[in-house]
Amino acid sequence: QKFRANLASALIALQEPRIGQSCINYILHKELASDFRIAFSGAGADELFGGYPWRYPLRIVNQRIVPIPQTLEDTAEWITSKWCRVGHLQTAIDCLNTNIQFNSRVWTCIVESQLKNYQIDWNDSWASVEACLTFERDNFLKNLLTVDDSHSMQFGLEVRVPFLDDEMIRASQTFHPSELFSYCSKTDSILGKAPLRQLMLEIGFPEIASRQKLGFSAPTNLVADSI
């Protein structure tokens, strides 16, 4: 009900056709602004510290996290498949009432050309993971800031993003990709953001240090079903 009631206002605030997580952020900012004028956001932590392990070519072998060997071309295809899943690009195209059909090969070529500009040692077994992380930081972080800024300004709420402080960004670049992930024996799964989890453990929050990543998706099917 809240999604339906706030969708139009959220889109007007953004001034662009974006319907997913944005509407939830809009509702959150609206409710925060009734009691607060400044809020802290965790935006950027996932992109800097590998918060979504499924986005990266990783697997578990004998309770160890190992990268899936990939060439630059393989990595471009991997990234395209993962981000198409996130963006539902054909659905977005259909919303624009055009006859364009999504072509994954075209998008893969675009991604591939970008990966070629990265200073990555493709002989390193973790190269493909590093490439995915770099691509994500280059293409996704700026959009996160646009969403929070556009929505919070509607309600006079100042949102600060400490994870995207220059010093924090530089610090995140000092970690090798292998240091960002840890193995959870309880669920036989890969956890991201290992440095942040270690910090939580050291300052006395073990329940946060071992917590599984939990997403909260907007009910975008309400919009897609109406096309």
Backbone as a ProteinNet text record, in pm:
[ID]
protein_1_A
[PRIMARY]
QKFRANLASALIALQEPRIGQSCINYILHKELASDFRIAFSGAGADELFGGYPWRYPLRIVNQRIVPIPQTLEDTAEWITSKWCRVGHLQTAIDCLNTNIQFNSRVWTCIVESQLKNYQIDWNDSWASVEACLTFERDNFLKNLLTVDDSHSMQFGLEVRVPFLDDEMIRASQTFHPSELFSYCSKTDSILGKAPLRQLMLEIGFPEIASRQKLGFSAPTNLVADSI
[TERTIARY]
82.5	0	86.4	193.8	282.1	353.8	389.5	457.2	366.7	242.5	147.8	126.4	112	79.2	193.4	317.8	433.1	508.5	472.5	550.1	557.5	443.7	442.7	529.3	518.1	597.1	745.5	778.6	918.7	979.5	902.3	950.8	968.7	876.7	887.4	1012.3	1038.7	1157.1	1285.8	1287.1	1406.9	1424.8	1312.4	1312.9	1372	1356.4	1398.7	1319.3	1301.9	1220	1293.4	1290.5	1357.1	1256.2	1226.8	1111.4	1144.4	1265.7	1295.4	1315.1	1439	1471.5	1441.3	1435.8	1418.9	1293.3	1184.3	1058.9	1066.6	1134.7	1152.8	1235.3	1340.7	1422.1	1339.1	1253.9	1168.2	1080.3	1016.4	929	1009.1	1128.2	1213.3	1252.3	1292.6	1332.1	1214	1097.7	978.7	951.3	959.1	928.3	1038.1	1163.6	1273.5	1260.9	1221.4	1216.9	1114.5	1022	922.9	985.2	1101.5	1165.5	1310.3	1372.9	1515.8	1544.8	1658.8	1703.8	1831.5	1903.7	2026	2019.7	2061.9	2062.8	2190.8	2236.8	2352.2	2303.7	2366.7	2332	2450.3	2421.1	2525.9	2556.7	2506.5	2528	2676.3	2709.4	2847.2	2923.4	2880.3	2954.2	2956.5	2845.2	2838.2	2929.5	2932.6	3012.9	3162.2	3199	3340.4	3397.7	3312.1	3361.7	3297.5	3239.8	3187.7	3070.2	2969.1	2857.6	2765.3	2763	2674.8	2759.2	2798.6	2889.9	2840.4	2707.9	2656	2692.7	2733.3	2769.9	2908.9	2985.8	3125.4	3149.9	3242.2	3269.2	3345.5	3270.5	3327.6	3257.3	3326	3264.3	3331.6	3269.6	3322.7	3378.5	3504	3570	3634.1	3586.7	3640.5	3638.8	3525.9	3504.6	3601.8	3646.5	3731.2	3668.9	3684	3633.3	3741.8	3708.4	3805.2	3738.7	3815	3758.7	3737.3	3637.9	3614.7	3704.3	3796.7	3888.6	3812.9	3846.2	3778.1	3872.8	3853.4	3924.8	3851.7	3909.2	3842.4	3707.2	3703.7	3578.8	3474.4	3518.1	3426.1	3368	3454.3	3412.5	3309.8	3327.6	3229.8	3093	3090.3	2963.6	2902.4	2987.8	2941.3	2872.4	2939.9	2885.7	2753.4	2747.3	2623.6	2508.6	2533.7	2427.4	2379.7	2472.1	2434.1	2357.7	2404.4	2339	2208.5	2194	2063.7	1961.7	2007.5	1919.6	1873.5	1963.9	1929.3	1836.7	1869.2	1797.8	1673.1	1654.4	1540.3	1528.3	1635.1	1645.1	1534	1495.2	1389.6	1257.8	1230.6	1110.2	1114.3	1231.9	1245.8	1223.7	1279.1	1261.8	1114	1045	902.7	821	863.3	792.3	797	900.5	916.8	837.5	765.4	677.5	754.7	864	942.4	948.8	999.9	1013.3	1154.6	1236.1	1373.8	1374.2	1452.2	1470.1	1609.3	1615.4	1742.8	1838.5	1960.1	2062.5	2180.8	2192.7	2297.6	2436.9	2450.6	2583	2633.3	2543.1	2581.5	2628.2	2552.3	2590.1	2721	2742.3	2867.2	2986.5	2971.5	3080.3	3110.8	3007.2	3026.3	3103	3062.5	3130.8	3275.8	3293.6	3428	3522.5	3473.9	3558.3	3597.2	3508.7	3540.6	3644.6	3630.7	3725.6	3867.3	3880	4012.1	4087.7	4016.1	4079.9	4130.5	4095.4	4136.5	4279.2	4353.9	4489.8	4483.4	4451.6	4432.5	4526.7	4589.8	4676.8	4590	4562.4	4471.7	4535.6	4660.9	4724.2	4694.9	4647.2	4607.5	4476.6	4468.2	4347.4	4225.1	4246.5	4136.8	4106.1	4165.9	4150.9	4004.6	3930.2	3791.7	3706.7	3734.4	3662.2	3697.1	3825.4	3868.3	3801.7	3790.8	3727.6	3580.4	3511.4	3370.2	3353.1	3438.6	3432	3458.5	3557.4	3592.9	3480.6	3423.5	3312.2	3194.7	3167.4	3055.9	3077.6	3198.6	3228.4	3217.4	3264.4	3263.7	3122.8	3033.7	2904.3	2784.7	2801.8	2685.7	2681	2796.4	2798.5	2732.2	2760.6	2705.1	2553.4	2496.2	2350.8	2291.3	2362.5	2316.4	2305.4	2404.9	2404.8	2292.3	2263.9	2155.5	2021.6	1998.9	1872	1855.4	1954	1942.3	1931.1	2009.5	2009.7	1877.1	1826.2	1701.2	1583.5	1578.3	1464.9	1472.6	1590.2	1602	1575.3	1614.2	1593	1445.1	1360.4	1216.7	1160.9	1231	1178.6	1271.6	1371.3	1463.5	1550.4	1575.7	1658.3	1798.6	1898.8	2037.6	2090.7	2121.7	2172.6	2323.5	2395.8	2541.8	2584	2689.9	2733.8	2879.3	2902.3	3039.5	3121.5	3056.8	3132.8	3191.7	3137.3	3187.4	3275.1	3321.7	3424.2	3551.8	3625.3	3744.6	3842.1	3860.2	3955.3	3907.9	3777.7	3722.9	3736.6	3712.5	3726.6	3870.7	3965.2	4106.5	4141.9	4088.6	4116.6	4063.5	3946.5	3886.8	3971.9	4046.7	4128.9	4256.7	4286.2	4408.1	4389.1	4265.4	4237.7	4245.8	4308.6	4302.5	4162.1	4106.3	3970.8	3950.5	4053	4040.8	4014.6	4047	4029.6	3889.7	3806.1	3673.1	3566.2	3602	3501.5	3542	3441.6	3465.9	3365.3	3402	3317.2	3234.5	3105.6	3016	2984.7	3040.6	3020.2	2876.4	2810.9	2674.7	2578.4	2596.3	2505.5	2575	2704	2784.3	2769.9	2797.6	2779.3	2893.9	2897.5	2999.9	2942.2	3016.1	2977.8	3070.1	3013.9	3094.4	3127.4	3198.6	3233.6	3311.4	3404.6	3480.7	3550.9	3614.4	3680	3582.1	3462.2	3363.3	3308.9	3294.6	3249.3	3352.9	3479.6	3585.9	3583.4	3557.9	3548.4	3433	3318.3	3203.3	3235.1	3310.4	3349	3440.2	3535.7	3632.7	3571	3465.8	3405.3	3283.6	3261.2	3163.1	3025.1	3014.2	2884.2	2892.8	2912	2927.3	2804	2684.9	2563	2559	2618.3	2626.2	2736.7	2846.6	2961.6	2926.8	2832.1	2798.1	2663.7	2601.7	2468.6	2472.4	2374.3	2361.8	2312.9	2357.9	2312	2164.3	2086.4	1942.7	1899.3	1847.6	1799.1	1654.2	1608.1	1466.9	1420.7	1362.6	1325.8	1187.1	1173.3	1042.3	953.3	821.5	729.3	710.7	818.3	814	722	684.7	593	459.6	426.2	301.9	304.4	424.6	438.6	453.7	538.6	563.6	436.4	350.4	227.6	126.7	145.3	50	87.1	204.6	249.1	155.4
-120.2	0	125.9	124.6	241.7	260.7	150.1	158.4	227.6	182.6	242.7	390.8	422.6	559.4	657	608.4	697.5	692	599.5	579.6	705.6	769.3	888.1	999.3	1023	1128.1	1095.8	967.8	927.1	949.6	918.7	938.6	1086.9	1169.2	1313.7	1367.8	1320.2	1364.8	1326.3	1206.9	1158.8	1222.6	1257.9	1313.9	1217.5	1089	988.1	860.5	773.8	652.4	542	549.2	449	404.2	274	232.1	133.3	84.9	-23.1	22.8	10.2	42.9	188.7	273.9	417.5	450	381.9	414	382.7	275.5	242.4	350.9	397.4	505.3	631.5	660.5	779.4	772.3	658.3	640.7	652.3	593.3	598.1	742.1	817.7	956.9	1039.8	1015.9	1089.2	1066.3	941.7	910.7	958.3	950.2	1001	1151.2	1222.8	1368.9	1421.5	1337.8	1383	1400.3	1337.1	1346	1393.7	1387.4	1418.4	1514.1	1581.9	1669.3	1616.9	1528.2	1468.7	1317.5	1242.2	1096.5	1043.1	929.9	862	746.9	732.8	625	529.7	402.1	303.2	286.3	377.9	368	359	266.5	251.6	137.9	93.8	-12.2	-141.2	-175.7	-299.2	-293.1	-177.9	-164.9	-157.4	-99.4	-86.9	-214	-291.7	-407.1	-539.9	-545.7	-672.9	-727	-644.1	-683.4	-789.3	-803.4	-902.5	-1008.2	-1113.2	-1213	-1276.4	-1284.8	-1347.9	-1269.5	-1143.3	-1062.2	-1096.5	-1172.4	-1195.7	-1343.4	-1373.9	-1513.7	-1587.3	-1635.1	-1705	-1837.8	-1931.3	-2058.2	-2110.5	-2209.7	-2270.8	-2408.3	-2430.9	-2559.9	-2601.3	-2712.8	-2761.4	-2652.5	-2585.8	-2479.3	-2362.8	-2342.1	-2228.2	-2152.4	-2021.3	-1938.6	-1925.8	-1964	-1954.5	-1884.7	-1808.6	-1742.1	-1839.7	-1814	-1892.2	-1835	-1914.7	-1861.6	-1807.6	-1684.5	-1623.4	-1529.4	-1522.9	-1425.2	-1291.7	-1190.2	-1059.7	-1073.1	-1147.9	-1165.5	-1239.3	-1343.3	-1417.2	-1325.8	-1240.1	-1149.8	-1049.9	-1002.3	-910.2	-977.5	-1102.5	-1176.1	-1197.2	-1225.6	-1245.7	-1118.6	-1005.1	-877.7	-846.5	-866.9	-839.8	-924.3	-1052.1	-1141.4	-1101.6	-1060.1	-1023.8	-892.6	-793.1	-663.3	-659.3	-743.8	-755.1	-811	-901	-958.7	-851.6	-761.1	-655.8	-553.3	-516	-405.7	-441.6	-571	-610.2	-515.9	-511.4	-410.1	-419.9	-540.9	-551.2	-496.8	-518.4	-462	-310.2	-253.5	-107.9	-55.2	-125.8	-85.6	-92.2	-197.3	-211.7	-96.1	-46.4	65.9	190.3	200.9	318.4	306.6	194.6	175.6	184.6	110	104.2	-40.9	-59.4	-194.2	-249.2	-182.3	-226.9	-358.1	-453.1	-578.6	-580.9	-616.4	-618.7	-717.9	-674	-757.8	-769.1	-883.7	-900.3	-890.6	-929.4	-925.6	-781.8	-690.1	-548.9	-495.7	-526.5	-480.6	-543.8	-670.3	-737	-667.9	-627.5	-556.8	-423.4	-354.8	-226.7	-248.3	-350.4	-381.7	-421.7	-503.3	-551.4	-435.4	-336.1	-221.7	-143	-140.7	-70.6	-148.1	-280	-361.6	-348.8	-327.3	-315.7	-192.2	-96	25.2	11.1	-98.2	-118.2	-171.6	-125.5	-173.5	-300	-410.8	-537.6	-642.2	-716	-826	-949.3	-980.1	-1091.1	-1226.8	-1229.7	-1355.3	-1389.4	-1290.8	-1312.3	-1391.2	-1492.6	-1575.1	-1495.3	-1382.9	-1300.1	-1183.4	-1184	-1070.7	-1044.6	-1150.6	-1131.8	-1072.9	-1113.4	-1057.3	-909.7	-877.8	-738.2	-654.6	-710.3	-638.7	-611.3	-710.6	-692.6	-582.9	-584.8	-484	-344.5	-333.4	-204.4	-152.1	-240.9	-202.4	-150.9	-219.6	-183.3	-44.8	-20.5	109.6	222.2	194.4	297.7	333.4	235.9	255	263.4	223.8	211.1	314.7	352.9	441.1	575.9	633.9	766.4	764	653	642.5	632	567.9	560.4	699.2	781.8	916.6	1000.5	981.6	1055.2	1024.1	896.5	854.8	916.8	899	951.5	1103.5	1170.7	1316.5	1371.6	1316.3	1365.5	1347.6	1234.6	1206.1	1279.8	1283.2	1348.3	1498.3	1560.1	1704	1740.6	1645.2	1671.7	1702.1	1656.4	1667.8	1745.6	1813.2	1890.7	1803.5	1680.7	1587.4	1582.7	1600.8	1592.7	1452.2	1380.8	1244.2	1244.2	1195	1187.7	1042.8	1027.8	894.5	870.2	832	816.3	711.3	609.4	507.7	564.3	674.9	735.2	857	867.6	966.3	930.6	1030.6	1005.7	911.1	931.3	847.6	702.7	683.8	547.9	479	553.8	495.8	452.6	538.5	502.8	379.7	372.4	257.6	128.5	136.1	15.9	-38.6	49.3	7.1	-64.3	-63.1	-129.3	-279	-326.6	-468.3	-544.7	-658.7	-749.6	-809.4	-836.9	-892.4	-1014.5	-1096.6	-1216.4	-1182.8	-1059.3	-1018.8	-965.3	-956.2	-898.9	-1003.1	-1131.4	-1236.4	-1338.7	-1391.4	-1493.2	-1606.7	-1721.8	-1841.5	-1858	-1882.4	-1907.1	-2056.7	-2125.6	-2270	-2304.3	-2215.7	-2241.5	-2257.5	-2176.8	-2180.4	-2227.5	-2261.9	-2303	-2200.8	-2075.9	-1967.8	-1867.5	-1777.7	-1674.9	-1545	-1482.5	-1353	-1245.5	-1132.9	-1020.4	-925.3	-818.5	-712.7	-765.4	-857.1	-918.2	-815.6	-709.9	-612.5	-544	-513.7	-448.7	-546.4	-672.5	-774.2	-794.2	-792.6	-806.6	-689.1	-571.4	-453	-466.5	-513.5	-534.2	-635.6	-738.2	-839.7	-780	-698.1	-640.3	-541.1	-471.2	-372.5	-428.3	-559.3	-624.2	-648.3	-666.4	-695.7	-822.8	-939.7	-1064.4	-1101.5	-1059.8	-1093.4	-1020.9	-902.5	-829.7	-888.7	-927.1	-980.8	-1106.6	-1185.5	-1312	-1307.9	-1193.9	-1183.3	-1203.3	-1278.6	-1297.7	-1169.1	-1146.6	-1031.8	-1048.5	-943	-949.5	-830.7	-858.6	-751.5	-719.5	-605.7	-571.6	-505.9	-586.7	-540.2	-477	-377.1	-315.1	-406.2	-399.2	-483.6	-430.2	-433.3	-375.2	-453	-575.5	-651.8	-579.5	-493.2	-416.5	-327.7	-276.6	-190.3	-274.2	-377.2	-459.9	-527.7	-571.2	-640.3	-547.9	-418.7	-325.7	-279.7	-327.1	-286	-344.5
0	0	0	79.2	83.5	-49.5	-112.4	-242.2	-344	-351.2	-446.6	-415.8	-287.8	-248.4	-273.4	-270.6	-278.6	-411.2	-499.5	-621.9	-708	-732.6	-819.2	-761.1	-632.1	-567.3	-570.5	-552.9	-556.2	-693.8	-798.1	-935.2	-967.1	-919.5	-942.3	-873.4	-752.6	-678.2	-751.2	-810.2	-880	-1016.6	-1079.7	-1215.2	-1317.6	-1291.7	-1388.4	-1361.1	-1462.2	-1445.7	-1371.5	-1243.1	-1158.7	-1054.4	-1047.3	-966.3	-854.9	-846	-752.7	-610.2	-562.9	-425.1	-392.6	-493.5	-473.1	-393.5	-420.7	-353.5	-204.2	-169.3	-27.8	40.1	-26.8	29.2	49.9	-45.7	-36.4	88.8	109	225.1	354.7	355.4	474.4	507.5	405.7	429.1	479.9	424.1	467.6	616.1	659.3	798	893.3	849.3	932.2	955	850.6	856.9	955.9	998.4	1097.2	1235	1259.5	1390.9	1386.5	1268	1259.6	1145.2	1154.9	1046.8	981.4	1050.3	997	1016.9	916.6	926.3	863.2	913.8	855.4	768	653.3	560.3	545.7	528	502.8	355.9	273.3	128.1	96.1	7	-37.8	26	142.8	211	130	67.6	-11.2	-132.7	-199.1	-320.2	-289.5	-176.9	-141.3	-81.1	-13.5	60.9	20.4	-99.2	-149.8	-71.7	-50.7	35.2	-22	-154.3	-217	-287.1	-217.3	-275.7	-404.8	-424.5	-546.6	-671.5	-655.4	-771.6	-825.9	-750.1	-786.3	-815.7	-907.4	-944.4	-834.4	-735.9	-620.3	-599.5	-534.7	-497.5	-371.4	-311.3	-188.6	-222.6	-187.2	-207.6	-75.5	-20.6	107.7	213.6	224.6	323.1	306.8	186	154.1	36.9	39.5	-69.4	-175.1	-296.9	-406.3	-524.6	-602	-719.9	-834.2	-915.5	-1036.2	-1146.3	-1201.2	-1303.3	-1424.4	-1463.2	-1576.8	-1651.6	-1781.3	-1863	-1855.3	-1916.7	-1922.4	-1992.7	-2101.8	-2177.3	-2093.1	-2021	-1933.8	-1826.6	-1772.9	-1665.8	-1716	-1838.9	-1898.2	-1910.1	-1951	-1960.8	-1822.2	-1723.7	-1586.2	-1535.3	-1552.5	-1504.6	-1572.7	-1703.8	-1776.7	-1724.2	-1701.3	-1653.4	-1514.4	-1428.2	-1292	-1287.9	-1363	-1355.3	-1434.5	-1533.4	-1599.5	-1502	-1417.7	-1316.6	-1218.5	-1183.1	-1088.8	-1153.4	-1278	-1340.4	-1418	-1452.2	-1534.4	-1654.5	-1734.9	-1840	-1943.7	-1980.1	-2080.3	-2026.6	-1897.5	-1837.7	-1842.2	-1811.2	-1815.9	-1957.5	-2055.1	-2194.4	-2233.9	-2190.6	-2221.4	-2163.5	-2046.7	-1984.6	-2072	-2154.6	-2240.3	-2369.8	-2384.9	-2500.6	-2631.7	-2639.2	-2762.7	-2809.2	-2928.6	-2984.2	-2967.5	-2886.3	-2865.2	-2787.6	-2832.8	-2760.4	-2699.1	-2573.8	-2503.5	-2569.4	-2593.4	-2656.3	-2560.5	-2495.2	-2394.4	-2454.8	-2582.3	-2644.8	-2658.9	-2692.7	-2704.4	-2569.9	-2465.5	-2331.8	-2287.9	-2320.9	-2284.1	-2348.7	-2473.4	-2543.4	-2476.6	-2430.5	-2361.3	-2231.6	-2155.9	-2029.6	-2056.8	-2157.7	-2192.2	-2223.4	-2297.1	-2330.9	-2207	-2108.1	-1983.7	-1903	-1897.5	-1821	-1875.1	-2004.8	-2066.5	-2018.5	-1961.9	-1911.9	-1768.9	-1702.7	-1563.7	-1556.3	-1456.9	-1433.7	-1348.5	-1413	-1342.4	-1400	-1310.6	-1352.2	-1373.7	-1499.8	-1529	-1506.3	-1465.1	-1424.8	-1279.6	-1204.9	-1065.1	-1064.1	-982	-978.5	-932.1	-862.2	-813.8	-907.9	-1026.8	-1117.7	-1154.8	-1183.5	-1225.4	-1113	-989.2	-874.6	-859.2	-873.5	-865.2	-974.1	-1094.2	-1204.5	-1175.2	-1120.3	-1085.4	-980.6	-879.8	-774.6	-830.5	-916.3	-975	-1062.8	-1144.1	-1230.8	-1147.9	-1039.3	-952.5	-891.9	-845.1	-784.3	-887	-1009	-1112.8	-1158.6	-1161.5	-1226	-1132.2	-1006.7	-920.5	-809	-755.1	-639.2	-667.1	-782.1	-812.1	-815.7	-859.1	-862.5	-722.6	-631.8	-493.5	-433.1	-457	-401.8	-461.5	-588.4	-653.1	-588.1	-559.6	-498.8	-360.8	-274	-137.6	-136.4	-219.1	-220.8	-270.8	-380.7	-438.7	-343.6	-277.9	-190.4	-58.4	0.9	132	122.1	9.9	-5.8	-9.9	-47.5	-50.9	87.4	189.3	325.5	419	362.6	445.1	533.5	489.9	566.7	506.4	590.9	544.3	569.2	462.1	472.5	450.9	548.2	538.4	512.6	434.1	390.8	432.9	557.6	607.2	533.4	477.4	403.8	274.8	226.9	104.2	130.8	253.4	284.7	207.8	162	81.2	150.6	280.5	354.1	360.6	377.8	381.6	246	138.7	5.4	-18.7	18.9	1.9	84.6	205.4	292.4	231.8	169	110.9	-3.4	-69.7	-183.1	-140.2	-10.5	37	56.8	49.8	71	-61.4	-57.7	-172.4	-175.2	-292.8	-299.3	-210	-193.5	-110.1	36.7	78.4	217.9	247.6	146.2	164.4	197	183.7	197.7	303.9	371.7	473.9	456.9	509	497.9	625.3	608.9	722.6	728.4	825.8	836.9	875.9	946.5	992.5	875.7	773.5	658.3	531.5	542.9	426.8	314.4	348.6	252.7	262	165.8	159.9	214.8	304.6	359.3	303.2	268.1	222.1	335.7	304	399	519.4	495.3	604.9	694.5	640.6	729.3	824.2	774.8	860.2	964.4	925.6	1020.9	1131.8	1094.1	1193.6	1291.1	1239.5	1325.7	1424.2	1376.8	1465	1575.4	1538.6	1636.1	1742.4	1700.3	1792.4	1889.7	1847.1	1936.9	2011	1997.6	2083.9	2027.3	1895.4	1834.5	1750.4	1814.8	1739.7	1657.8	1703.5	1629.4	1495.3	1489	1362	1274.8	1338.7	1265.4	1187.6	1236.4	1171.4	1098.2	1093.1	1034.6	883.4	831.8	687.5	621.7	498	422.2	389.7	415	391	305.9	189.5	103.7	133.8	84.2	99.6	-29.9	-115.9	-249.5	-250.6	-334.3	-353.1	-437.1	-419	-497.1	-638	-715.8	-850.3	-944.1	-905.5	-989.9	-1005.4	-908.1	-919.6	-1043	-1074.1	-1190.7	-1317.9	-1310.1	-1427.5	-1477.5	-1384.4	-1423.3	-1491.5	-1477.9	-1535	-1674.7	-1726	-1859	-1967
[MASK]
+++++++++++++++++++++++++++++++++++++++++++++++++++++++++++++++++++++++++++++++++++++++++++++++++++++++++++++++++++++++++++++++++++++++++++++++++++++++++++++++++++++++++++++++++++++++++++++++++++++++++++++++++++++++++++++++++++

